[in-house]
């Protein structure tokens, strides 16, 4: 089982819809969880961090964490074509400082 | 604040040539990282430095060496480049309390 798994996509949603991106992780001791956005040809950019169970909202973005199910998700409300990018999930295992990255989900928002 | 800077942005090498990729951060972070990113493979950790004066191997260290020159700078050296090292290389630094990593703009390396 891979440490951090994401559906590679592409996930296609119409403009204005909610995009839902999912990530599962294998290490139950994982402590910190991150979502990065990566535009084609650019570097990953941190958009959300979440450390405890529940929801965390920042503008149009909501991160959701369920440690019992080892599941973290990112919701993007009112999706815009400018949200079209690859979204990387990253997890910090409890015993280490390093992050483990998923391979990313490619999101396409159609006008 | 420049954040994390990397040089060069692009490089073409011939097999067997050597080069050093430079990385610097101005966020006073202790930890710094080198990743490579290849299509379908995601980000793979090459080497990291948890603090000034220490370095450790990551997932794919073969063919690379690193130097943590000071708290700001962390360089990656390819001693004898191979076509398999054609990739995009990213440097990152990490906040030691929040564990958030911040990435540089990347170096696109082609080895022919």
XYZ file of N, CA, C and O in Angstrom, chain A residues 32 34 36 38 40-46 49 51 88 92 96-99 101-103, chain B residues 33 35 37 40-43 45 48 90 94 97-106 108:
176
model
N 0.376 15.766 10.551
C 0.098 17.038 9.871
C -0.195 16.746 8.408
O 0.395 15.829 7.824
N -1.277 18.480 4.441
C -1.128 19.684 3.632
C -1.682 19.455 2.237
O -1.609 18.354 1.703
N -1.178 21.148 -1.615
C -0.420 22.024 -2.476
C -1.108 22.081 -3.840
O -1.662 21.095 -4.305
N -0.242 22.893 -7.879
C 0.873 23.007 -8.808
C 0.334 23.253 -10.210
O -0.262 22.358 -10.818
N 0.889 23.820 -14.231
C 1.791 23.183 -15.183
C 3.054 24.025 -15.375
O 2.981 25.221 -15.657
N 4.200 23.399 -15.187
C 5.469 24.091 -15.377
C 5.912 24.944 -14.210
O 6.920 25.642 -14.304
N 5.154 24.898 -13.117
C 5.478 25.708 -11.937
C 5.771 24.815 -10.742
O 5.643 23.601 -10.805
N 6.166 25.428 -9.641
C 6.481 24.679 -8.428
C 5.236 24.541 -7.547
O 4.287 25.319 -7.668
N 5.224 23.563 -6.653
C 4.088 23.407 -5.730
C 3.956 24.612 -4.809
O 4.952 25.145 -4.313
N 2.708 24.996 -4.577
C 2.394 26.150 -3.736
C 1.468 25.689 -2.619
O 0.405 25.098 -2.884
N 1.827 25.951 -1.379
C 1.006 25.540 -0.240
C -0.300 26.331 -0.220
O -0.291 27.570 -0.282
N -3.181 23.874 5.299
C -2.605 22.966 6.290
C -3.723 22.596 7.255
O -4.555 23.435 7.589
N -4.353 20.105 10.957
C -3.638 19.322 11.953
C -4.563 18.513 12.863
O -4.112 17.590 13.536
N -1.618 18.401 -4.897
C -0.812 17.406 -4.194
C -1.199 17.366 -2.725
O -1.293 18.408 -2.074
N 2.725 14.436 7.058
C 3.902 14.272 7.921
C 3.662 13.118 8.866
O 2.681 13.126 9.624
N 8.647 11.774 12.257
C 9.610 12.470 11.425
C 9.105 13.856 11.060
O 7.924 14.152 11.165
N 10.023 14.674 10.571
C 9.623 15.988 10.098
C 9.345 16.013 8.610
O 8.700 16.927 8.118
N 9.822 14.987 7.893
C 9.687 14.995 6.435
C 8.241 14.792 6.013
O 7.455 14.141 6.709
N 7.905 15.341 4.853
C 6.574 15.159 4.288
C 6.615 14.061 3.232
O 7.590 13.921 2.500
N 4.570 12.937 -0.105
C 3.644 13.517 -1.065
C 2.927 12.430 -1.855
O 3.531 11.417 -2.238
N 1.649 12.661 -2.124
C 0.943 11.864 -3.106
C 1.345 12.315 -4.502
O 2.017 13.340 -4.672
N 0.900 11.556 -5.504
C 1.288 11.877 -6.874
C 0.431 12.976 -7.481
O 0.748 13.473 -8.562
N 15.332 20.790 1.717
C 15.095 19.543 0.998
C 15.401 19.708 -0.487
O 15.223 20.792 -1.047
N 14.153 17.712 -4.007
C 13.280 16.737 -4.640
C 13.542 16.727 -6.138
O 13.971 17.719 -6.712
N 11.139 15.703 -9.646
C 9.773 15.411 -10.060
C 9.788 14.950 -11.505
O 10.241 15.674 -12.394
N 4.433 11.127 -13.762
C 3.912 9.872 -13.239
C 4.571 9.377 -11.967
O 4.120 8.386 -11.383
N 5.649 10.055 -11.532
C 6.370 9.584 -10.336
C 6.149 10.468 -9.128
O 6.535 10.119 -8.018
N 5.598 11.619 -9.312
C 5.406 12.516 -8.186
C 6.720 13.116 -7.710
O 7.756 13.019 -8.382
N 6.686 13.717 -6.552
C 7.876 14.304 -5.941
C 8.633 13.215 -5.178
O 8.059 12.529 -4.340
N 12.057 12.487 -2.803
C 13.065 13.150 -1.986
C 14.451 12.593 -2.292
O 14.673 11.378 -2.245
N 17.994 15.575 2.290
C 17.490 16.648 3.113
C 18.506 16.999 4.179
O 19.437 16.234 4.463
N 13.432 20.462 -7.469
C 12.897 21.473 -6.579
C 13.620 21.447 -5.238
O 13.856 20.385 -4.670
N 11.512 24.211 5.218
C 10.377 23.827 6.069
C 10.380 24.596 7.369
O 11.402 24.692 8.056
N 7.998 24.491 13.104
C 6.869 24.343 14.029
C 5.617 23.878 13.305
O 4.923 22.974 13.765
N 5.325 24.476 12.165
C 4.121 24.111 11.417
C 4.379 22.997 10.410
O 3.446 22.425 9.866
N 5.647 22.726 10.157
C 6.061 21.693 9.191
C 5.616 22.007 7.767
O 5.617 21.119 6.912
N 5.272 23.251 7.497
C 4.903 23.643 6.134
C 6.167 23.779 5.302
O 7.138 24.399 5.729
N 6.130 23.211 4.100
C 7.265 23.331 3.195
C 6.959 24.348 2.107
O 5.838 24.389 1.579
N 7.993 25.125 1.764
C 7.885 26.149 0.731
C 8.917 25.847 -0.344
O 10.091 25.599 -0.031
N 8.461 25.873 -1.586
C 9.281 25.426 -2.689
C 9.878 26.580 -3.483
O 9.264 27.647 -3.613
N 11.071 26.326 -4.026
C 11.655 27.224 -4.994
C 11.032 27.010 -6.364
O 10.213 26.100 -6.550
N 11.434 27.811 -7.353
C 10.814 27.750 -8.679
C 11.232 26.551 -9.518
O 10.601 26.257 -10.528
N 12.288 25.860 -9.121
C 12.693 24.660 -9.832
C 13.800 24.882 -10.850
O 14.018 25.995 -11.331
N 15.022 22.976 -14.426
C 14.731 21.957 -15.436
C 16.029 21.501 -16.057
O 16.683 22.271 -16.755
